[in-house]
């Protein structure tokens, strides 16, 4: 079945560590996105990529980095510069035209 | 800053009633409008999208768009307890970069 796979489902990070969240899709979608969701805050855009080897900053890119070396993969690294990383991270991809996103099941990151 | 506003709720309706969810947006050049349903602890799933003024119906769901008033709504007929969730309004703004801005969501509770 086609879909978006995010891993791990739960992730714990110590202060000062970098962590990488995986996002893989087999939908053959060109565009991929990373959002962060905090309680009461809605979804906020971190980074997005419309084609391979290209990506743009979203509204809250500071402390995050991404790569897009393959169409299927769009990993997100949460660096130690991100001061408040505890959140629910959602990866999405999009078919062309007016269609909306398809979301992965999310990664819940907690700083310990 | 492009904004999408929703009443956070909670909105409580009895089973079998019509639930009405509302959303306003600030960018007059917005092109496409989406409603997502998100169960607690889960990722959002697309319910409806609309991009022309008027109504669009899909089963028990009707999306309504009024671009002049910058207003989009979702009606859920014959509400069921399984409809209890947070409903997110998302808007695609104008321009070549396709990205969605999300509202903070409205929590709907359907009481048996």
Short mmCIF file of C-alpha atoms in Angstrom, two decimals:
data_model
loop_
_atom_site.label_atom_id
_atom_site.label_comp_id
_atom_site.label_asym_id
_atom_site.label_seq_id
_atom_site.Cartn_x
_atom_site.Cartn_y
_atom_site.Cartn_z
CA UNK A 1 0.00 0.00 0.00
CA UNK A 2 1.18 3.51 -0.76
CA UNK A 3 1.74 5.88 2.09
CA UNK A 4 4.09 7.94 4.21
CA UNK A 5 6.14 6.30 6.92
CA UNK A 6 7.58 8.27 9.81
CA UNK A 7 9.97 6.78 12.28
CA UNK A 8 10.44 6.46 15.12
CA UNK A 9 6.98 6.96 16.60
CA UNK A 10 8.46 8.18 19.90
CA UNK A 11 11.88 9.76 20.36
CA UNK A 12 13.65 11.03 23.43
CA UNK A 13 16.48 13.54 23.18
CA UNK A 14 18.93 14.67 25.76
CA UNK A 15 19.86 18.32 26.05
CA UNK A 16 22.54 19.25 23.49
CA UNK A 17 21.92 16.31 21.17
CA UNK A 18 21.00 16.35 17.51
CA UNK A 19 18.33 13.89 16.42
CA UNK A 20 17.05 12.93 12.97
CA UNK A 21 13.43 12.10 12.19
CA UNK A 22 12.81 9.88 9.20
CA UNK A 23 10.11 10.41 6.57
CA UNK A 24 9.73 8.07 3.59
CA UNK A 25 6.94 8.03 0.99
CA UNK A 26 6.12 5.64 -1.84
CA UNK A 27 3.34 7.76 -3.34
CA UNK A 28 5.60 9.22 -6.05
CA UNK A 29 4.79 12.71 -4.77
CA UNK A 30 7.18 15.50 -5.67
CA UNK A 31 6.47 17.81 -2.74
CA UNK A 32 7.16 17.02 0.91
CA UNK A 33 6.68 19.04 4.09
CA UNK A 34 7.57 19.07 7.77
CA UNK A 35 5.22 20.56 10.35
CA UNK A 36 5.41 20.85 14.08
CA UNK A 37 2.32 20.67 16.30
CA UNK A 38 2.20 21.96 19.86
CA UNK A 39 -0.91 21.86 22.09
CA UNK A 40 -3.15 24.78 21.23
CA UNK A 41 -0.79 26.01 18.50
CA UNK A 42 -1.99 24.22 15.41
CA UNK A 43 0.48 23.08 12.75
CA UNK A 44 3.46 25.28 11.95
CA UNK A 45 5.59 24.80 8.83
CA UNK A 46 9.28 24.02 9.40
CA UNK A 47 10.65 23.18 5.94
CA UNK A 48 9.29 22.09 2.61
CA UNK A 49 10.64 20.69 -0.64
CA UNK A 50 8.94 20.82 -4.00
CA UNK A 51 11.56 18.82 -5.94
CA UNK A 52 14.63 16.70 -5.25
CA UNK A 53 17.75 18.62 -4.18
CA UNK A 54 15.74 21.73 -3.36
CA UNK A 55 14.05 22.89 -0.17
CA UNK A 56 12.80 26.11 1.43
CA UNK A 57 12.47 27.37 4.97
CA UNK A 58 9.05 27.56 6.48
CA UNK A 59 7.87 29.81 9.29
CA UNK A 60 9.91 28.23 12.10
CA UNK A 61 13.06 26.82 10.47
CA UNK A 62 15.55 27.97 13.12
CA UNK A 63 17.20 25.03 14.87
CA UNK A 64 16.18 22.54 12.16
CA UNK A 65 17.81 21.21 9.00
CA UNK A 66 16.65 18.97 6.16
CA UNK A 67 17.92 17.24 3.04
CA UNK A 68 16.17 15.98 -0.07
CA UNK A 69 18.58 13.70 -1.90
CA UNK A 70 15.90 11.27 -3.04
CA UNK A 71 12.30 11.81 -4.08
CA UNK A 72 11.11 9.28 -1.51
CA UNK A 73 12.94 10.66 1.51
CA UNK A 74 12.86 13.96 3.45
CA UNK A 75 14.62 13.57 6.84
CA UNK A 76 14.44 16.32 9.46
CA UNK A 77 17.28 16.97 11.89
CA UNK A 78 16.44 18.72 15.14
CA UNK A 79 19.68 20.36 16.24
CA UNK A 80 20.82 21.43 19.68
CA UNK A 81 20.09 25.02 18.58
CA UNK A 82 16.36 24.29 18.78
CA UNK A 83 15.59 25.43 22.31
CA UNK A 84 12.14 23.95 22.69
CA UNK A 85 12.03 20.79 20.56
CA UNK A 86 9.40 18.85 22.49
CA UNK A 87 6.48 18.54 20.06
CA UNK A 88 4.58 16.28 17.66
CA UNK A 89 6.32 16.31 14.26
CA UNK A 90 4.33 15.61 11.13
CA UNK A 91 5.66 14.86 7.68
CA UNK A 92 3.40 15.25 4.65
CA UNK A 93 3.56 14.87 0.91
CA UNK A 94 1.40 16.24 -1.86
CA UNK A 95 0.13 15.20 -5.23
CA UNK A 96 -0.07 17.96 -7.82
CA UNK A 97 -2.99 20.28 -8.53
CA UNK A 98 -5.47 21.36 -5.87
CA UNK A 99 -5.01 18.27 -3.74
CA UNK A 100 -4.11 18.60 -0.10
CA UNK A 101 -1.45 16.82 1.86
CA UNK A 102 -1.22 13.23 2.94
CA UNK A 103 0.28 13.00 6.40
CA UNK A 104 2.45 10.39 8.03
CA UNK A 105 1.56 9.07 11.47
CA UNK A 106 3.94 11.48 13.20
CA UNK A 107 6.90 11.38 15.59
CA UNK A 108 6.51 12.54 19.16
CA UNK A 109 9.80 14.06 20.34
CA UNK A 110 10.48 14.66 24.02
CA UNK A 111 13.52 16.30 25.57
CA UNK A 112 14.68 14.55 28.74
CA UNK B 1 1.63 37.09 8.29
CA UNK B 2 -1.08 35.04 6.60
CA UNK B 3 -3.57 33.88 9.20
CA UNK B 4 -6.25 31.27 9.47
CA UNK B 5 -8.67 31.67 12.36
CA UNK B 6 -10.96 29.07 13.90
CA UNK B 7 -13.04 29.03 17.03
CA UNK B 8 -11.15 26.66 19.33
CA UNK B 9 -14.35 25.32 20.87
CA UNK B 10 -15.17 22.91 22.25
CA UNK B 11 -18.27 22.66 20.12
CA UNK B 12 -20.71 20.19 21.58
CA UNK B 13 -23.68 18.81 19.61
CA UNK B 14 -26.09 15.93 20.24
CA UNK B 15 -25.96 12.83 18.09
CA UNK B 16 -27.92 13.28 14.87
CA UNK B 17 -27.61 17.08 14.85
CA UNK B 18 -25.79 19.29 12.35
CA UNK B 19 -22.34 20.47 13.42
CA UNK B 20 -21.16 23.74 11.88
CA UNK B 21 -17.46 24.59 11.89
CA UNK B 22 -16.18 27.95 10.72
CA UNK B 23 -12.90 29.37 9.47
CA UNK B 24 -11.75 32.80 8.28
CA UNK B 25 -8.54 33.65 6.46
CA UNK B 26 -6.59 36.83 5.91
CA UNK B 27 -4.98 36.34 2.48
CA UNK B 28 -7.44 37.43 -0.17
CA UNK B 29 -5.34 35.69 -2.83
CA UNK B 30 -5.85 32.26 -1.25
CA UNK B 31 -6.65 29.58 -3.80
CA UNK B 32 -7.60 26.30 -2.15
CA UNK B 33 -9.21 25.39 1.15
CA UNK B 34 -9.09 22.15 3.07
CA UNK B 35 -10.71 20.53 6.08
CA UNK B 36 -8.79 17.92 8.04
CA UNK B 37 -10.00 15.76 10.90
CA UNK B 38 -7.56 14.87 13.67
CA UNK B 39 -8.31 12.36 16.39
CA UNK B 40 -6.45 12.78 19.66
CA UNK B 41 -2.84 11.60 19.34
CA UNK B 42 -3.19 10.87 15.62
CA UNK B 43 -2.19 12.66 12.44
CA UNK B 44 -4.63 14.78 10.39
CA UNK B 45 -6.67 13.16 7.63
CA UNK B 46 -8.18 15.05 4.71
CA UNK B 47 -11.99 15.24 4.66
CA UNK B 48 -12.81 17.84 2.03
CA UNK B 49 -11.25 20.43 -0.22
CA UNK B 50 -12.90 23.28 -2.07
CA UNK B 51 -11.58 25.98 -4.36
CA UNK B 52 -14.68 27.52 -5.97
CA UNK B 53 -17.27 29.72 -4.31
CA UNK B 54 -20.35 27.85 -3.20
CA UNK B 55 -21.04 24.46 -1.68
CA UNK B 56 -19.40 21.10 -2.16
CA UNK B 57 -21.01 17.98 -0.73
CA UNK B 58 -19.50 14.59 0.04
CA UNK B 59 -21.72 12.23 1.99
CA UNK B 60 -22.56 13.80 5.36
CA UNK B 61 -20.03 16.59 4.84
CA UNK B 62 -20.58 19.91 3.08
CA UNK B 63 -17.87 22.51 2.60
CA UNK B 64 -18.94 26.08 1.91
CA UNK B 65 -16.69 28.81 0.52
CA UNK B 66 -17.30 32.55 0.30
CA UNK B 67 -14.18 34.25 -1.07
CA UNK B 68 -15.67 37.75 -0.84
CA UNK B 69 -16.12 37.30 2.92
CA UNK B 70 -12.92 35.22 3.24
CA UNK B 71 -14.89 32.54 4.97
CA UNK B 72 -15.02 28.78 4.69
CA UNK B 73 -17.17 26.39 6.69
CA UNK B 74 -17.76 22.69 7.17
CA UNK B 75 -21.17 21.23 7.95
CA UNK B 76 -21.48 17.72 9.31
CA UNK B 77 -25.01 16.32 9.03
CA UNK B 78 -26.35 13.51 11.22
CA UNK B 79 -23.37 13.87 13.55
CA UNK B 80 -22.09 10.66 15.11
CA UNK B 81 -19.97 10.12 18.24
CA UNK B 82 -17.20 8.91 15.89
CA UNK B 83 -17.09 12.45 14.46
CA UNK B 84 -15.72 13.69 17.79
CA UNK B 85 -12.30 15.08 16.91
CA UNK B 86 -10.43 18.30 16.23
CA UNK B 87 -11.17 19.80 12.81
CA UNK B 88 -8.40 21.77 11.15
CA UNK B 89 -8.98 24.36 8.46
CA UNK B 90 -6.07 24.80 6.03
CA UNK B 91 -5.59 27.39 3.33
CA UNK B 92 -3.30 27.48 0.33
CA UNK B 93 -2.21 31.02 -0.31
CA UNK B 94 -1.51 32.48 -3.73
CA UNK B 95 1.89 32.29 -5.40
CA UNK B 96 4.03 29.60 -6.94
CA UNK B 97 5.07 27.98 -3.67
CA UNK B 98 2.43 25.48 -2.64
CA UNK B 99 2.14 25.38 1.14
CA UNK B 100 -0.77 25.21 3.53
CA UNK B 101 -1.39 27.45 6.52
CA UNK B 102 -3.41 25.76 9.24
CA UNK B 103 -5.79 27.13 11.79
CA UNK B 104 -5.47 25.97 15.39
CA UNK B 105 -8.48 23.70 15.05
CA UNK B 106 -11.94 23.35 16.56
CA UNK B 107 -12.63 20.52 19.00
CA UNK B 108 -15.97 18.89 18.23
CA UNK B 109 -17.72 16.61 20.70
CA UNK B 110 -20.81 14.65 19.62
CA UNK B 111 -22.82 13.45 22.59
CA UNK B 112 -24.74 10.14 22.33
#
